[in-house]
Structure formats: structure tokens, C-alpha cells
């Protein structure tokens, strides 16, 4: 499984890469939303992980751009990984089209559980049997 992680902090990218290595997943890195959108254009990903606060375009705007795509890439699962603790953050992320929101520092088991739940859903949003 190839995952795209859009995150401006190099150390955070390294920590998540190490976690995904444990699961046997590969990770493509993008240091900002613009680079992430370009990577998504050039390649297919099983899932996106995205930070919210980055220089330039923020994560919510990037999610809205992705969800506006008319092709299959517009429905790629998205997990937000953020340190932002605003009270309405989860609702704003979900309204933009995120599938899950995790808070930093993210634990490996929480990341894997969220990824597993999302990947187990069918196209209608139900659980696969």
C-alpha cells in the first residue's frame, strides 16, 4: 500500500514513515499542500495523511480541492493528523471531506486502527463482511 503524507515538518514525516514501515506500507512525502496535490496528480495512493497547518495552502483547503476532483482520486481516503485542538476542528475536517481526524502525537495503534476502519469500508460507507 502506498500512502501520501502531506506534512511540512520533516521529523513528523519521519515518525509516520517509521510507523508505516512496520505495517509494510510505503510512503510518499510532500512538504506542503501544493506538492501533495501535484503528487496525487502524478501517482495513485491508497490513502492520504494530511496535516492542517502548513505554509501556503492549509490542509482543509487541500482536502476540498481533492474532494472536488471528478475522478477516482477525488475519493481517496484521507486521515487528518494535526496538533490543532480547536473545538470545532473535527467537524470542519469532516465537512471538508476527511474520513478521520487524529491528534499529534499520533500513536501507532491509533493510526493503524483508523487506517483499518477506513480501508474496510465499502463504497457505500458500510463495513465489508
PDB file of C-alpha atoms in Angstrom:
ATOM      1  CA  UNK A   1       0.000   0.000   0.000  1.00  0.00           C
ATOM      2  CA  UNK A   2       1.328   3.437  -0.948  1.00  0.00           C
ATOM      3  CA  UNK A   3       0.373   6.328   1.335  1.00  0.00           C
ATOM      4  CA  UNK A   4       0.912  10.027   0.664  1.00  0.00           C
ATOM      5  CA  UNK A   5       1.753  12.100   3.757  1.00  0.00           C
ATOM      6  CA  UNK A   6       1.387  15.848   3.300  1.00  0.00           C
ATOM      7  CA  UNK A   7       3.216  17.433   6.235  1.00  0.00           C
ATOM      8  CA  UNK A   8       5.617  20.361   6.449  1.00  0.00           C
ATOM      9  CA  UNK A   9       7.601  19.065   9.435  1.00  0.00           C
ATOM     10  CA  UNK A  10      10.372  16.658   8.401  1.00  0.00           C
ATOM     11  CA  UNK A  11      10.522  14.961  11.832  1.00  0.00           C
ATOM     12  CA  UNK A  12       6.785  14.253  11.801  1.00  0.00           C
ATOM     13  CA  UNK A  13       7.148  12.729   8.329  1.00  0.00           C
ATOM     14  CA  UNK A  14       9.976  10.531   9.580  1.00  0.00           C
ATOM     15  CA  UNK A  15       7.995   9.293  12.598  1.00  0.00           C
ATOM     16  CA  UNK A  16       5.000   8.354  10.447  1.00  0.00           C
ATOM     17  CA  UNK A  17       7.266   6.748   7.836  1.00  0.00           C
ATOM     18  CA  UNK A  18       8.741   4.559  10.585  1.00  0.00           C
ATOM     19  CA  UNK A  19       5.233   3.567  11.693  1.00  0.00           C
ATOM     20  CA  UNK A  20       4.150   2.705   8.162  1.00  0.00           C
ATOM     21  CA  UNK A  21       7.342   0.689   7.635  1.00  0.00           C
ATOM     22  CA  UNK A  22       6.201  -1.570  10.491  1.00  0.00           C
ATOM     23  CA  UNK A  23       2.981  -2.252   8.565  1.00  0.00           C
ATOM     24  CA  UNK A  24       4.851  -2.844   5.308  1.00  0.00           C
ATOM     25  CA  UNK A  25       3.354   0.252   3.688  1.00  0.00           C
ATOM     26  CA  UNK A  26       5.337   2.642   1.536  1.00  0.00           C
ATOM     27  CA  UNK A  27       5.078   6.387   1.986  1.00  0.00           C
ATOM     28  CA  UNK A  28       5.500   9.264  -0.412  1.00  0.00           C
ATOM     29  CA  UNK A  29       6.239  12.604   1.257  1.00  0.00           C
ATOM     30  CA  UNK A  30       5.041  16.073   0.328  1.00  0.00           C
ATOM     31  CA  UNK A  31       6.252  19.046   2.353  1.00  0.00           C
ATOM     32  CA  UNK A  32       3.229  21.236   1.588  1.00  0.00           C
ATOM     33  CA  UNK A  33      -0.265  21.025   0.160  1.00  0.00           C
ATOM     34  CA  UNK A  34       0.738  22.190  -3.303  1.00  0.00           C
ATOM     35  CA  UNK A  35       3.386  19.449  -3.549  1.00  0.00           C
ATOM     36  CA  UNK A  36       0.848  16.955  -2.227  1.00  0.00           C
ATOM     37  CA  UNK A  37      -1.706  17.852  -4.874  1.00  0.00           C
ATOM     38  CA  UNK A  38       0.993  17.504  -7.536  1.00  0.00           C
ATOM     39  CA  UNK A  39       1.983  14.085  -6.173  1.00  0.00           C
ATOM     40  CA  UNK A  40      -1.662  12.980  -6.211  1.00  0.00           C
ATOM     41  CA  UNK A  41      -1.931  14.115  -9.824  1.00  0.00           C
ATOM     42  CA  UNK A  42       1.120  12.085 -10.816  1.00  0.00           C
ATOM     43  CA  UNK A  43       0.515   8.906  -8.828  1.00  0.00           C
ATOM     44  CA  UNK A  44      -2.200   6.732  -7.275  1.00  0.00           C
ATOM     45  CA  UNK A  45      -2.352   6.340  -3.500  1.00  0.00           C
ATOM     46  CA  UNK A  46      -4.348   4.011  -1.290  1.00  0.00           C
ATOM     47  CA  UNK A  47      -4.671   6.721   1.356  1.00  0.00           C
ATOM     48  CA  UNK A  48      -3.649  10.281   2.191  1.00  0.00           C
ATOM     49  CA  UNK A  49      -2.453  11.539   5.546  1.00  0.00           C
ATOM     50  CA  UNK A  50      -2.502  15.315   5.805  1.00  0.00           C
ATOM     51  CA  UNK A  51      -1.540  17.985   8.306  1.00  0.00           C
ATOM     52  CA  UNK A  52      -3.708  21.092   8.591  1.00  0.00           C
ATOM     53  CA  UNK A  53      -1.268  23.895   9.316  1.00  0.00           C
ATOM     54  CA  UNK A  54       1.299  24.302   6.577  1.00  0.00           C
ATOM     55  CA  UNK A  55       2.815  27.270   4.773  1.00  0.00           C
ATOM     56  CA  UNK A  56       0.748  28.255   1.756  1.00  0.00           C
ATOM     57  CA  UNK A  57      -2.424  26.230   1.315  1.00  0.00           C
ATOM     58  CA  UNK A  58      -3.801  24.727   4.529  1.00  0.00           C
ATOM     59  CA  UNK A  59      -4.918  21.123   4.882  1.00  0.00           C
ATOM     60  CA  UNK A  60      -8.658  21.797   4.840  1.00  0.00           C
ATOM     61  CA  UNK A  61      -8.359  23.709   1.567  1.00  0.00           C
ATOM     62  CA  UNK A  62      -6.261  20.863   0.132  1.00  0.00           C
ATOM     63  CA  UNK A  63      -8.928  18.335   1.172  1.00  0.00           C
ATOM     64  CA  UNK A  64     -11.597  20.451  -0.524  1.00  0.00           C
ATOM     65  CA  UNK A  65      -9.509  20.528  -3.724  1.00  0.00           C
ATOM     66  CA  UNK A  66      -9.103  16.744  -3.617  1.00  0.00           C
ATOM     67  CA  UNK A  67     -12.798  16.093  -2.970  1.00  0.00           C
ATOM     68  CA  UNK A  68     -13.724  18.396  -5.878  1.00  0.00           C
ATOM     69  CA  UNK A  69     -11.946  16.087  -8.333  1.00  0.00           C
ATOM     70  CA  UNK A  70     -14.386  14.238 -10.609  1.00  0.00           C
ATOM     71  CA  UNK A  71     -12.113  11.173 -10.923  1.00  0.00           C
ATOM     72  CA  UNK A  72     -11.357   8.302  -8.536  1.00  0.00           C
ATOM     73  CA  UNK A  73      -8.557  10.324  -6.923  1.00  0.00           C
ATOM     74  CA  UNK A  74     -11.248  12.595  -5.526  1.00  0.00           C
ATOM     75  CA  UNK A  75     -12.472   9.792  -3.286  1.00  0.00           C
ATOM     76  CA  UNK A  76      -9.145   8.571  -1.911  1.00  0.00           C
ATOM     77  CA  UNK A  77      -9.417   8.069   1.876  1.00  0.00           C
ATOM     78  CA  UNK A  78      -7.995  10.975   3.901  1.00  0.00           C
ATOM     79  CA  UNK A  79      -6.838  10.992   7.513  1.00  0.00           C
ATOM     80  CA  UNK A  80      -6.003  14.350   9.066  1.00  0.00           C
ATOM     81  CA  UNK A  81      -3.104  14.273  11.526  1.00  0.00           C
ATOM     82  CA  UNK A  82      -2.924  17.560  13.421  1.00  0.00           C
ATOM     83  CA  UNK A  83      -1.800  19.304  16.577  1.00  0.00           C
ATOM     84  CA  UNK A  84      -4.664  21.803  16.225  1.00  0.00           C
ATOM     85  CA  UNK A  85      -7.091  21.494  19.129  1.00  0.00           C
ATOM     86  CA  UNK A  86      -9.871  23.881  18.056  1.00  0.00           C
ATOM     87  CA  UNK A  87     -13.217  22.727  19.414  1.00  0.00           C
ATOM     88  CA  UNK A  88     -14.884  22.530  16.004  1.00  0.00           C
ATOM     89  CA  UNK A  89     -11.869  21.058  14.224  1.00  0.00           C
ATOM     90  CA  UNK A  90     -13.208  17.521  13.735  1.00  0.00           C
ATOM     91  CA  UNK A  91     -16.469  18.871  12.320  1.00  0.00           C
ATOM     92  CA  UNK A  92     -14.655  21.225   9.915  1.00  0.00           C
ATOM     93  CA  UNK A  93     -12.372  18.439   8.704  1.00  0.00           C
ATOM     94  CA  UNK A  94     -15.230  16.016   8.192  1.00  0.00           C
ATOM     95  CA  UNK A  95     -17.290  18.694   6.404  1.00  0.00           C
ATOM     96  CA  UNK A  96     -14.343  19.262   4.036  1.00  0.00           C
ATOM     97  CA  UNK A  97     -14.264  15.536   3.255  1.00  0.00           C
ATOM     98  CA  UNK A  98     -11.802  13.954   5.689  1.00  0.00           C
ATOM     99  CA  UNK A  99     -12.524  10.370   6.722  1.00  0.00           C
ATOM    100  CA  UNK A 100     -10.831  10.570  10.125  1.00  0.00           C
ATOM    101  CA  UNK A 101      -9.017  13.048  12.373  1.00  0.00           C
ATOM    102  CA  UNK A 102      -6.118  12.050  14.627  1.00  0.00           C
ATOM    103  CA  UNK A 103      -4.262  14.325  17.006  1.00  0.00           C
ATOM    104  CA  UNK A 104      -0.496  14.649  17.427  1.00  0.00           C
ATOM    105  CA  UNK A 105       1.400  12.982  18.784  1.00  0.00           C
ATOM    106  CA  UNK A 106      -0.336  10.134  16.989  1.00  0.00           C
ATOM    107  CA  UNK A 107       0.159   6.654  18.418  1.00  0.00           C
ATOM    108  CA  UNK A 108       0.943   3.841  16.009  1.00  0.00           C
ATOM    109  CA  UNK A 109      -2.031   1.746  17.152  1.00  0.00           C
ATOM    110  CA  UNK A 110      -4.419   4.691  16.691  1.00  0.00           C
ATOM    111  CA  UNK A 111      -3.086   5.296  13.171  1.00  0.00           C
ATOM    112  CA  UNK A 112      -3.364   1.630  12.206  1.00  0.00           C
ATOM    113  CA  UNK A 113      -6.872   1.329  13.693  1.00  0.00           C
ATOM    114  CA  UNK A 114      -8.064   4.386  11.747  1.00  0.00           C
ATOM    115  CA  UNK A 115      -6.470   3.119   8.534  1.00  0.00           C
ATOM    116  CA  UNK A 116      -8.029  -0.315   9.023  1.00  0.00           C
ATOM    117  CA  UNK A 117     -11.521   1.095   9.630  1.00  0.00           C
ATOM    118  CA  UNK A 118     -11.345   3.260   6.542  1.00  0.00           C
ATOM    119  CA  UNK A 119      -9.952   0.564   4.272  1.00  0.00           C
ATOM    120  CA  UNK A 120     -12.600  -1.913   5.445  1.00  0.00           C
ATOM    121  CA  UNK A 121     -15.485   0.291   4.299  1.00  0.00           C
ATOM    122  CA  UNK A 122     -17.192  -0.427   1.037  1.00  0.00           C
ATOM    123  CA  UNK A 123     -18.111   2.246  -1.490  1.00  0.00           C
ATOM    124  CA  UNK A 124     -21.405   2.927   0.315  1.00  0.00           C
ATOM    125  CA  UNK A 125     -19.686   3.650   3.594  1.00  0.00           C
ATOM    126  CA  UNK A 126     -20.756   0.373   5.191  1.00  0.00           C
ATOM    127  CA  UNK A 127     -18.433  -2.277   6.555  1.00  0.00           C
ATOM    128  CA  UNK A 128     -17.309  -5.120   4.362  1.00  0.00           C
ATOM    129  CA  UNK A 129     -18.232  -8.575   5.622  1.00  0.00           C
TER     130      UNK A 129
END
